[in-house]
PDB file of C-alpha atoms and ligand atoms in Angstrom:
ATOM      1  CA  MET A 250     -45.196 -16.598 -45.548  1.00 55.00           C
ATOM      2  CA  THR A 251     -43.450 -13.487 -46.942  1.00 69.00           C
ATOM      3  CA  SER A 252     -43.451 -13.410 -50.519  1.00 87.00           C
ATOM      4  CA  PHE A 253     -40.455 -11.644 -51.825  1.00 96.00           C
ATOM      5  CA  PRO A 254     -39.827 -10.008 -55.384  1.00 97.00           C
ATOM      6  CA  GLN A 255     -36.532 -10.776 -55.815  1.00 98.00           C
ATOM      7  CA  THR A 256     -34.673 -14.586 -55.708  1.00 98.00           C
ATOM      8  CA  ILE A 257     -30.855 -14.307 -54.809  1.00 98.00           C
ATOM      9  CA  LEU A 258     -28.526 -17.163 -56.213  1.00 98.00           C
ATOM     10  CA  MET A 259     -25.857 -18.142 -53.735  1.00 99.00           C
ATOM     11  CA  CYS A 260     -23.239 -21.156 -53.668  1.00 99.00           C
ATOM     12  CA  PRO A 261     -22.489 -22.582 -50.788  1.00 98.00           C
ATOM     13  CA  PRO A 262     -18.173 -22.408 -49.907  1.00 98.00           C
ATOM     14  CA  ASP A 263     -17.711 -25.952 -49.195  1.00 98.00           C
ATOM     15  CA  HIS A 264     -15.037 -26.128 -51.686  1.00 98.00           C
ATOM     16  CA  PHE A 265     -13.918 -22.339 -51.299  1.00 98.00           C
ATOM     17  CA  GLU A 266     -10.227 -21.805 -50.877  1.00 98.00           C
ATOM     18  CA  VAL A 267      -7.233 -19.640 -52.783  1.00 98.00           C
ATOM     19  CA  ALA A 268      -5.761 -22.357 -54.857  1.00 98.00           C
ATOM     20  CA  TYR A 269      -4.399 -20.085 -57.768  1.00 98.00           C
ATOM     21  CA  VAL A 270      -3.700 -16.177 -58.042  1.00 98.00           C
ATOM     22  CA  ILE A 271      -5.980 -14.496 -60.614  1.00 98.00           C
ATOM     23  CA  ASN A 272      -6.112 -11.171 -59.517  1.00 98.00           C
ATOM     24  CA  PRO A 273      -4.126  -8.875 -57.185  1.00 98.00           C
ATOM     25  CA  TRP A 274      -5.955  -9.841 -53.663  1.00 98.00           C
ATOM     26  CA  MET A 275      -5.543 -13.728 -54.028  1.00 98.00           C
ATOM     27  CA  GLU A 276      -1.525 -13.170 -53.849  1.00 98.00           C
ATOM     28  CA  GLY A 277       0.004 -14.482 -50.686  1.00 96.00           C
ATOM     29  CA  HIS A 278      -3.110 -16.277 -49.610  1.00 97.00           C
ATOM     30  CA  PHE A 279      -2.570 -19.600 -51.502  1.00 95.00           C
ATOM     31  CA  ALA A 280      -4.328 -22.151 -48.998  1.00 94.00           C
ATOM     32  CA  ASN A 281      -4.685 -19.146 -46.559  1.00 95.00           C
ATOM     33  CA  THR A 282      -8.632 -18.995 -45.911  1.00 97.00           C
ATOM     34  CA  ASP A 283     -10.386 -20.319 -42.683  1.00 98.00           C
ATOM     35  CA  ASP A 284     -12.542 -22.820 -43.671  1.00 98.00           C
ATOM     36  CA  ALA A 285     -14.779 -22.544 -40.690  1.00 98.00           C
ATOM     37  CA  LEU A 286     -14.927 -18.758 -40.350  1.00 98.00           C
ATOM     38  CA  ALA A 287     -15.456 -18.562 -44.348  1.00 98.00           C
ATOM     39  CA  HIS A 288     -18.687 -20.334 -43.560  1.00 98.00           C
ATOM     40  CA  ARG A 289     -19.720 -18.262 -40.779  1.00 98.00           C
ATOM     41  CA  GLN A 290     -19.457 -15.040 -42.934  1.00 98.00           C
ATOM     42  CA  TRP A 291     -21.128 -16.630 -46.063  1.00 99.00           C
ATOM     43  CA  ASN A 292     -23.925 -17.820 -43.639  1.00 98.00           C
ATOM     44  CA  GLY A 293     -23.991 -14.514 -42.251  1.00 98.00           C
ATOM     45  CA  LEU A 294     -24.302 -12.841 -45.706  1.00 98.00           C
ATOM     46  CA  ARG A 295     -26.803 -15.409 -46.484  1.00 98.00           C
ATOM     47  CA  ASP A 296     -29.063 -15.022 -43.400  1.00 98.00           C
ATOM     48  CA  ALA A 297     -29.164 -11.235 -43.633  1.00 98.00           C
ATOM     49  CA  ILE A 298     -30.181 -11.651 -47.488  1.00 98.00           C
ATOM     50  CA  ALA A 299     -32.861 -14.313 -46.380  1.00 98.00           C
ATOM     51  CA  GLN A 300     -34.689 -11.569 -44.855  1.00 98.00           C
ATOM     52  CA  HIS A 301     -35.292  -9.294 -47.874  1.00 98.00           C
ATOM     53  CA  ALA A 302     -35.566 -12.149 -50.745  1.00 98.00           C
ATOM     54  CA  LYS A 303     -36.221 -15.927 -51.878  1.00 98.00           C
ATOM     55  CA  LEU A 304     -32.553 -17.812 -51.921  1.00 98.00           C
ATOM     56  CA  ALA A 305     -31.622 -20.018 -54.307  1.00 98.00           C
ATOM     57  CA  LEU A 306     -28.617 -22.328 -54.289  1.00 98.00           C
ATOM     58  CA  GLU A 307     -26.160 -23.668 -56.895  1.00 98.00           C
ATOM     59  CA  PRO A 308     -24.366 -26.932 -55.577  1.00 98.00           C
ATOM     60  CA  PRO A 309     -20.511 -26.139 -54.951  1.00 98.00           C
ATOM     61  CA  GLN A 310     -18.129 -28.081 -57.004  1.00 98.00           C
ATOM     62  CA  ARG A 311     -14.442 -29.620 -55.735  1.00 98.00           C
ATOM     63  CA  ASP A 312     -11.530 -28.035 -57.558  1.00 98.00           C
ATOM     64  CA  LEU A 313     -14.067 -25.215 -58.414  1.00 98.00           C
ATOM     65  CA  PRO A 314     -13.379 -22.657 -55.398  1.00 98.00           C
ATOM     66  CA  ASP A 315     -14.158 -19.786 -57.162  1.00 98.00           C
ATOM     67  CA  ILE A 316     -17.794 -20.990 -57.827  1.00 98.00           C
ATOM     68  CA  VAL A 317     -19.065 -19.650 -54.857  1.00 98.00           C
ATOM     69  CA  PHE A 318     -18.983 -16.010 -56.443  1.00 98.00           C
ATOM     70  CA  THR A 319     -22.436 -16.559 -58.450  1.00 98.00           C
ATOM     71  CA  ALA A 320     -22.489 -12.812 -59.777  1.00 98.00           C
ATOM     72  CA  ASN A 321     -19.716 -14.340 -62.405  1.00 98.00           C
ATOM     73  CA  ALA A 322     -22.453 -17.448 -63.394  1.00 98.00           C
ATOM     74  CA  GLY A 323     -23.999 -15.178 -66.213  1.00 98.00           C
ATOM     75  CA  LEU A 324     -25.807 -12.177 -66.661  1.00 98.00           C
ATOM     76  CA  VAL A 325     -29.702 -12.594 -65.978  1.00 98.00           C
ATOM     77  CA  LEU A 326     -32.612 -10.778 -68.008  1.00 98.00           C
ATOM     78  CA  SER A 327     -36.303 -11.550 -67.810  1.00 98.00           C
ATOM     79  CA  GLY A 328     -35.805 -15.205 -67.740  1.00 98.00           C
ATOM     80  CA  LYS A 329     -33.194 -15.616 -70.012  1.00 98.00           C
ATOM     81  CA  VAL A 330     -29.322 -15.665 -69.195  1.00 98.00           C
ATOM     82  CA  ILE A 331     -26.152 -15.438 -70.924  1.00 98.00           C
ATOM     83  CA  LEU A 332     -23.511 -17.478 -69.385  1.00 98.00           C
ATOM     84  CA  SER A 333     -19.994 -16.179 -68.314  1.00 98.00           C
ATOM     85  CA  ARG A 334     -17.135 -17.204 -70.581  1.00 98.00           C
ATOM     86  CA  PHE A 335     -14.553 -16.928 -68.257  1.00 98.00           C
ATOM     87  CA  ARG A 336     -10.900 -15.361 -69.072  1.00 98.00           C
ATOM     88  CA  SER A 337      -8.889 -17.359 -67.031  1.00 97.00           C
ATOM     89  CA  VAL A 338      -8.731 -21.455 -67.310  1.00 98.00           C
ATOM     90  CA  GLU A 339      -8.723 -21.826 -63.626  1.00 98.00           C
ATOM     91  CA  ARG A 340     -12.650 -20.877 -63.818  1.00 98.00           C
ATOM     92  CA  ARG A 341     -13.684 -22.244 -66.955  1.00 98.00           C
ATOM     93  CA  GLY A 342     -14.788 -25.286 -65.479  1.00 98.00           C
ATOM     94  CA  GLU A 343     -17.522 -23.459 -64.038  1.00 98.00           C
ATOM     95  CA  GLU A 344     -19.421 -22.929 -67.101  1.00 98.00           C
ATOM     96  CA  PRO A 345     -21.051 -26.333 -67.614  1.00 98.00           C
ATOM     97  CA  HIS A 346     -22.093 -26.214 -64.126  1.00 98.00           C
ATOM     98  CA  ASN A 347     -23.612 -22.685 -64.436  1.00 98.00           C
ATOM     99  CA  ARG A 348     -25.250 -23.982 -67.680  1.00 98.00           C
ATOM    100  CA  ALA A 349     -27.061 -27.376 -65.950  1.00 98.00           C
ATOM    101  CA  TRP A 350     -28.299 -25.104 -63.454  1.00 98.00           C
ATOM    102  CA  PHE A 351     -29.897 -22.271 -65.293  1.00 98.00           C
ATOM    103  CA  ALA A 352     -31.713 -25.164 -67.571  1.00 98.00           C
ATOM    104  CA  GLU A 353     -32.748 -26.783 -64.676  1.00 98.00           C
ATOM    105  CA  ASN A 354     -34.326 -23.590 -63.313  1.00 98.00           C
ATOM    106  CA  GLY A 355     -36.205 -22.885 -66.622  1.00 98.00           C
ATOM    107  CA  PHE A 356     -33.876 -20.148 -67.946  1.00 98.00           C
ATOM    108  CA  LYS A 357     -33.540 -19.700 -71.797  1.00 98.00           C
ATOM    109  CA  ILE A 358     -29.614 -19.689 -72.338  1.00 98.00           C
ATOM    110  CA  LEU A 359     -28.930 -17.376 -74.963  1.00 98.00           C
ATOM    111  CA  ASP A 360     -26.295 -18.007 -77.363  1.00 97.00           C
ATOM    112  CA  TRP A 361     -22.988 -16.121 -76.878  1.00 98.00           C
ATOM    113  CA  PRO A 362     -19.563 -16.079 -79.148  1.00 97.00           C
ATOM    114  CA  GLN A 363     -17.519 -18.711 -78.320  1.00 94.00           C
ATOM    115  CA  ASP A 364     -14.240 -16.094 -78.564  1.00 97.00           C
ATOM    116  CA  VAL A 365     -15.620 -13.225 -76.438  1.00 98.00           C
ATOM    117  CA  HIS A 366     -14.351 -13.106 -73.167  1.00 98.00           C
ATOM    118  CA  PHE A 367     -17.519 -12.145 -70.714  1.00 98.00           C
ATOM    119  CA  GLU A 368     -17.653 -12.150 -66.724  1.00 98.00           C
ATOM    120  CA  GLY A 369     -21.654 -11.745 -66.236  1.00 98.00           C
ATOM    121  CA  ALA A 370     -23.063 -10.031 -63.345  1.00 98.00           C
ATOM    122  CA  GLY A 371     -19.596  -9.308 -62.230  1.00 98.00           C
ATOM    123  CA  ASP A 372     -19.001  -6.791 -64.989  1.00 98.00           C
ATOM    124  CA  ALA A 373     -22.729  -5.967 -66.140  1.00 98.00           C
ATOM    125  CA  LEU A 374     -25.119  -4.232 -63.653  1.00 98.00           C
ATOM    126  CA  PHE A 375     -28.376  -2.640 -64.323  1.00 98.00           C
ATOM    127  CA  ASP A 376     -28.952   0.535 -63.344  1.00 98.00           C
ATOM    128  CA  ARG A 377     -31.918   1.056 -60.682  1.00 98.00           C
ATOM    129  CA  GLY A 378     -33.072   4.565 -62.353  1.00 98.00           C
ATOM    130  CA  GLN A 379     -33.136   4.528 -65.627  1.00 98.00           C
ATOM    131  CA  ALA A 380     -33.309   1.470 -68.433  1.00 98.00           C
ATOM    132  CA  LEU A 381     -29.533   1.546 -68.693  1.00 98.00           C
ATOM    133  CA  LEU A 382     -26.702  -1.446 -68.565  1.00 98.00           C
ATOM    134  CA  TRP A 383     -23.384  -0.457 -67.314  1.00 99.00           C
ATOM    135  CA  VAL A 384     -20.643  -2.582 -68.458  1.00 99.00           C
ATOM    136  CA  GLY A 385     -16.845  -2.929 -67.374  1.00 98.00           C
ATOM    137  CA  HIS A 386     -14.288  -3.983 -69.420  1.00 98.00           C
ATOM    138  CA  GLY A 387     -10.547  -3.820 -69.672  1.00 97.00           C
ATOM    139  CA  PHE A 388      -9.564  -6.715 -67.273  1.00 98.00           C
ATOM    140  CA  ARG A 389     -11.829  -9.904 -67.630  1.00 98.00           C
ATOM    141  CA  SER A 390     -14.606  -9.024 -70.048  1.00 98.00           C
ATOM    142  CA  ASP A 391     -13.580  -7.937 -73.788  1.00 98.00           C
ATOM    143  CA  ALA A 392     -14.070  -4.251 -74.954  1.00 98.00           C
ATOM    144  CA  ALA A 393     -16.421  -5.619 -77.647  1.00 98.00           C
ATOM    145  CA  VAL A 394     -18.792  -7.023 -74.676  1.00 98.00           C
ATOM    146  CA  PRO A 395     -20.945  -3.673 -74.293  1.00 98.00           C
ATOM    147  CA  ALA A 396     -21.916  -3.514 -78.140  1.00 98.00           C
ATOM    148  CA  LEU A 397     -22.903  -7.112 -78.019  1.00 98.00           C
ATOM    149  CA  LEU A 398     -24.872  -6.915 -74.895  1.00 98.00           C
ATOM    150  CA  GLU A 399     -26.901  -3.761 -76.221  1.00 98.00           C
ATOM    151  CA  LYS A 400     -27.742  -5.736 -79.294  1.00 98.00           C
ATOM    152  CA  MET A 401     -28.778  -8.896 -77.601  1.00 97.00           C
ATOM    153  CA  LEU A 402     -30.926  -7.747 -75.111  1.00 98.00           C
ATOM    154  CA  GLY A 403     -31.937  -4.241 -76.445  1.00 97.00           C
ATOM    155  CA  ARG A 404     -30.945  -2.530 -73.479  1.00 98.00           C
ATOM    156  CA  LYS A 405     -28.939   0.612 -73.427  1.00 98.00           C
ATOM    157  CA  THR A 406     -25.143   0.219 -72.555  1.00 98.00           C
ATOM    158  CA  ALA A 407     -22.714   2.620 -70.765  1.00 98.00           C
ATOM    159  CA  ALA A 408     -19.146   1.235 -71.620  1.00 98.00           C
ATOM    160  CA  LEU A 409     -16.720   1.618 -68.572  1.00 99.00           C
ATOM    161  CA  ASN A 410     -12.900   0.984 -68.842  1.00 98.00           C
ATOM    162  CA  LEU A 411     -11.527  -0.484 -65.546  1.00 98.00           C
ATOM    163  CA  VAL A 412      -7.692   0.495 -65.288  1.00 98.00           C
ATOM    164  CA  ASP A 413      -7.066  -0.564 -61.592  1.00 98.00           C
ATOM    165  CA  PRO A 414      -6.026  -4.110 -61.336  1.00 98.00           C
ATOM    166  CA  ARG A 415      -7.299  -4.651 -57.845  1.00 98.00           C
ATOM    167  CA  PHE A 416     -11.049  -3.554 -59.256  1.00 98.00           C
ATOM    168  CA  TYR A 417     -11.043  -5.828 -62.058  1.00 98.00           C
ATOM    169  CA  HIS A 418     -14.269  -6.514 -62.422  1.00 98.00           C
ATOM    170  CA  LEU A 419     -17.083  -3.887 -62.474  1.00 99.00           C
ATOM    171  CA  ASP A 420     -18.942  -4.762 -59.427  1.00 98.00           C
ATOM    172  CA  THR A 421     -15.835  -4.417 -57.440  1.00 98.00           C
ATOM    173  CA  CYS A 422     -15.860  -0.506 -57.967  1.00 99.00           C
ATOM    174  CA  LEU A 423     -19.602   0.626 -59.074  1.00 99.00           C
ATOM    175  CA  CYS A 424     -22.902  -0.399 -57.303  1.00 99.00           C
ATOM    176  CA  PRO A 425     -26.494   1.200 -58.967  1.00 98.00           C
ATOM    177  CA  LEU A 426     -28.603   1.661 -56.052  1.00 98.00           C
ATOM    178  CA  GLU A 427     -32.427   1.772 -55.976  1.00 98.00           C
ATOM    179  CA  GLY A 428     -33.935   5.677 -57.233  1.00 98.00           C
ATOM    180  CA  GLY A 429     -30.790   6.055 -59.596  1.00 98.00           C
ATOM    181  CA  HIS A 430     -28.064   6.292 -56.997  1.00 98.00           C
ATOM    182  CA  LEU A 431     -24.898   5.176 -58.003  1.00 98.00           C
ATOM    183  CA  LEU A 432     -22.034   4.055 -55.281  1.00 99.00           C
ATOM    184  CA  TYR A 433     -18.588   4.410 -57.170  1.00 99.00           C
ATOM    185  CA  PHE A 434     -14.915   4.693 -56.770  1.00 99.00           C
ATOM    186  CA  PRO A 435     -13.851   7.198 -59.448  1.00 98.00           C
ATOM    187  CA  ALA A 436     -10.350   6.168 -59.588  1.00 98.00           C
ATOM    188  CA  ALA A 437     -11.190   2.563 -60.750  1.00 99.00           C
ATOM    189  CA  PHE A 438     -12.266   4.234 -64.336  1.00 99.00           C
ATOM    190  CA  ASP A 439      -9.835   6.133 -66.996  1.00 98.00           C
ATOM    191  CA  GLU A 440     -10.949   9.629 -67.648  1.00 98.00           C
ATOM    192  CA  LYS A 441     -13.494   8.729 -70.478  1.00 98.00           C
ATOM    193  CA  SER A 442     -15.325   6.426 -68.333  1.00 98.00           C
ATOM    194  CA  ARG A 443     -15.812   8.639 -65.413  1.00 98.00           C
ATOM    195  CA  ALA A 444     -16.959  11.520 -67.851  1.00 98.00           C
ATOM    196  CA  LEU A 445     -19.701   9.464 -69.020  1.00 98.00           C
ATOM    197  CA  ILE A 446     -20.782   8.258 -65.504  1.00 99.00           C
ATOM    198  CA  GLU A 447     -21.222  12.042 -64.622  1.00 98.00           C
ATOM    199  CA  ALA A 448     -23.019  12.845 -67.947  1.00 98.00           C
ATOM    200  CA  LEU A 449     -25.184   9.752 -67.011  1.00 98.00           C
ATOM    201  CA  ILE A 450     -25.688  10.413 -63.367  1.00 98.00           C
ATOM    202  CA  PRO A 451     -26.611  13.809 -61.394  1.00 98.00           C
ATOM    203  CA  PRO A 452     -24.359  15.012 -58.948  1.00 98.00           C
ATOM    204  CA  ALA A 453     -26.663  14.678 -56.283  1.00 98.00           C
ATOM    205  CA  LYS A 454     -27.427  11.139 -57.198  1.00 98.00           C
ATOM    206  CA  ARG A 455     -23.784  10.146 -57.308  1.00 98.00           C
ATOM    207  CA  ILE A 456     -21.798   8.512 -53.931  1.00 98.00           C
ATOM    208  CA  ALA A 457     -18.233   8.789 -54.826  1.00 98.00           C
ATOM    209  CA  VAL A 458     -15.970   6.817 -52.262  1.00 98.00           C
ATOM    210  CA  GLU A 459     -12.638   7.450 -51.385  1.00 98.00           C
ATOM    211  CA  GLU A 460      -9.913   4.662 -51.810  1.00 98.00           C
ATOM    212  CA  ALA A 461     -10.166   3.488 -48.330  1.00 98.00           C
ATOM    213  CA  ASP A 462     -13.541   2.407 -48.525  1.00 98.00           C
ATOM    214  CA  ALA A 463     -12.878   0.889 -52.028  1.00 98.00           C
ATOM    215  CA  LEU A 464     -10.188  -1.230 -50.629  1.00 98.00           C
ATOM    216  CA  LYS A 465     -13.067  -2.412 -48.135  1.00 98.00           C
ATOM    217  CA  PHE A 466     -14.974  -3.768 -51.071  1.00 98.00           C
ATOM    218  CA  CYS A 467     -17.648  -1.097 -50.051  1.00 98.00           C
ATOM    219  CA  CYS A 468     -18.729  -0.919 -53.806  1.00 98.00           C
ATOM    220  CA  ASN A 469     -19.155  -4.566 -54.039  1.00 98.00           C
ATOM    221  CA  ALA A 470     -22.282  -4.280 -52.117  1.00 98.00           C
ATOM    222  CA  VAL A 471     -26.083  -5.752 -52.643  1.00 98.00           C
ATOM    223  CA  ASP A 472     -28.595  -3.350 -53.115  1.00 98.00           C
ATOM    224  CA  LEU A 473     -31.929  -4.842 -51.765  1.00 98.00           C
ATOM    225  CA  ASP A 474     -35.184  -3.446 -50.267  1.00 97.00           C
ATOM    226  CA  GLY A 475     -33.475  -0.095 -49.303  1.00 98.00           C
ATOM    227  CA  HIS A 476     -30.864  -2.043 -47.434  1.00 98.00           C
ATOM    228  CA  VAL A 477     -26.952  -1.947 -48.774  1.00 98.00           C
ATOM    229  CA  PHE A 478     -25.487  -5.652 -47.746  1.00 98.00           C
ATOM    230  CA  MET A 479     -21.543  -4.848 -47.723  1.00 98.00           C
ATOM    231  CA  ASN A 480     -18.418  -6.087 -46.017  1.00 98.00           C
ATOM    232  CA  ASP A 481     -17.080  -2.676 -44.562  1.00 98.00           C
ATOM    233  CA  ALA A 482     -17.698   0.776 -44.941  1.00 98.00           C
ATOM    234  CA  SER A 483     -16.537   3.980 -42.729  1.00 98.00           C
ATOM    235  CA  GLU A 484     -18.740   5.464 -40.740  1.00 98.00           C
ATOM    236  CA  ASN A 485     -18.759   8.273 -42.594  1.00 98.00           C
ATOM    237  CA  LEU A 486     -20.006   6.399 -46.206  1.00 98.00           C
ATOM    238  CA  GLN A 487     -22.564   4.647 -43.726  1.00 98.00           C
ATOM    239  CA  THR A 488     -24.099   8.334 -42.734  1.00 98.00           C
ATOM    240  CA  ARG A 489     -24.022   9.196 -46.355  1.00 98.00           C
ATOM    241  CA  LEU A 490     -25.831   6.114 -47.458  1.00 98.00           C
ATOM    242  CA  ARG A 491     -28.215   6.873 -44.759  1.00 98.00           C
ATOM    243  CA  GLY A 492     -28.548  10.560 -45.847  1.00 98.00           C
ATOM    244  CA  ALA A 493     -29.594   8.835 -49.359  1.00 98.00           C
ATOM    245  CA  GLY A 494     -32.284   6.691 -47.818  1.00 98.00           C
ATOM    246  CA  PHE A 495     -30.378   3.635 -47.670  1.00 98.00           C
ATOM    247  CA  THR A 496     -29.586   1.119 -44.330  1.00 98.00           C
ATOM    248  CA  PRO A 497     -26.185  -0.107 -44.685  1.00 98.00           C
ATOM    249  CA  VAL A 498     -25.628  -3.710 -43.413  1.00 98.00           C
ATOM    250  CA  ILE A 499     -22.147  -4.821 -42.731  1.00 98.00           C
ATOM    251  CA  THR A 500     -21.834  -8.107 -43.279  1.00 98.00           C
ATOM    252  CA  PRO A 501     -17.805  -9.275 -42.851  1.00 98.00           C
ATOM    253  CA  LEU A 502     -16.443 -11.494 -45.508  1.00 98.00           C
ATOM    254  CA  SER A 503     -12.847 -11.460 -44.863  1.00 98.00           C
ATOM    255  CA  GLU A 504     -12.218 -14.782 -46.481  1.00 98.00           C
ATOM    256  CA  PHE A 505     -13.553 -14.504 -49.440  1.00 98.00           C
ATOM    257  CA  MET A 506     -11.877 -10.668 -49.584  1.00 98.00           C
ATOM    258  CA  LYS A 507      -8.617 -13.377 -50.272  1.00 98.00           C
ATOM    259  CA  ALA A 508      -9.987 -14.419 -53.295  1.00 98.00           C
ATOM    260  CA  GLY A 509     -10.909 -10.862 -54.258  1.00 98.00           C
ATOM    261  CA  GLY A 510     -14.540 -11.064 -53.779  1.00 98.00           C
ATOM    262  CA  ALA A 511     -17.327  -9.591 -51.106  1.00 98.00           C
ATOM    263  CA  ALA A 512     -20.783  -9.421 -50.705  1.00 98.00           C
ATOM    264  CA  LYS A 513     -22.124  -8.719 -54.203  1.00 98.00           C
ATOM    265  CA  CYS A 514     -19.498 -11.043 -56.012  1.00 98.00           C
ATOM    266  CA  LEU A 515     -21.222 -14.029 -53.472  1.00 99.00           C
ATOM    267  CA  THR A 516     -25.016 -13.386 -55.396  1.00 99.00           C
ATOM    268  CA  LEU A 517     -26.657 -12.985 -58.284  1.00 98.00           C
ATOM    269  CA  LYS A 518     -29.971 -11.567 -58.667  1.00 98.00           C
ATOM    270  CA  LEU A 519     -31.994 -14.007 -60.645  1.00 98.00           C
ATOM    271  CA  VAL A 520     -35.094 -11.313 -60.986  1.00 98.00           C
ATOM    272  CA  GLU A 521     -34.469  -8.664 -63.556  1.00 98.00           C
ATOM    273  CA  THR A 522     -36.671  -6.948 -65.824  1.00 95.00           C
TER     274      THR A 522
HETATM  275  N1  LIG B 745     -11.007 -15.006 -57.499  1.00 54.37           N
HETATM  276  C1  LIG B 745     -12.316 -14.700 -58.131  1.00 54.37           C
HETATM  277  C2  LIG B 745     -11.914 -14.155 -59.785  1.00 54.37           C
HETATM  278  O1  LIG B 745     -10.957 -13.784 -59.516  1.00 54.37           O
HETATM  279  C3  LIG B 745     -13.250 -13.546 -57.385  1.00 54.37           C
HETATM  280  C4  LIG B 745     -14.353 -13.243 -58.117  1.00 54.37           C
HETATM  281  C5  LIG B 745     -15.179 -12.184 -57.746  1.00 54.37           C
HETATM  282  N2  LIG B 745     -16.343 -12.024 -58.225  1.00 54.37           N
HETATM  283  C6  LIG B 745     -17.030 -10.679 -59.025  1.00 54.37           C
HETATM  284  N3  LIG B 745     -17.930 -10.449 -59.225  1.00 54.37           N
HETATM  285  N4  LIG B 745     -16.035  -9.777 -58.818  1.00 54.37           N
HETATM  286  O2  LIG B 745     -12.550 -14.378 -60.540  1.00 54.37           O
END
């Protein structure tokens, strides 16, 4: 038996569908996902990831189609978790299920103010080269979140203001990679945030992507064991990733894209230090 250092939380898409519109990707897709295809695609991602990490599964819930996006369950650090406090009423019913799962699995649940919206690892990403937490705000998580997380977790945060509604969560447009590389779509951020990224990441480590790749959710990637799992990416971007020492793994997720999510959204790393 191989033992992996990482454990990834996923939630089977048994009740997944587009039942409401809370981001631009969902528009026009009401009840328009192919259930069998969604299962095949989710299984494909799960099987690919299972070669590099242990898997944990959260049970799916009827009438909570977006609970498949476990990145939004919360933010995990060293056996502790801050649960998401969803902005949209449509997703608020996920919180008690997430709370139950983390409590049952031995995580310490940290208190978070009732009135501050925060969407977990969808908007908070640990850098993989320095002790830094990238935090996105502007659409889902409140502007107060970066300072609050810094205080609660004792980890320096870099606040990034998201300005393009198509990239409403930080993990749709930015992905920290091993060795301090950063895959990101610059136009999703305001000028000040772009300058902050440039100040914190040296040019040789920045992998800025074009809009066409960003729209394939290439930045919504799972960085694991030298591999980068993603819905899709141009040959050019895959070549650049290989040049930086990574192995891109394309795992198509069209059905989940209709809900505004892809590989990273469907996963949550449970081991973060
Ligand atoms: N339909 C979901 C929403 O709008 C998609 C969530 C995607 N998750 C993510 N981490 N980006 O909330």
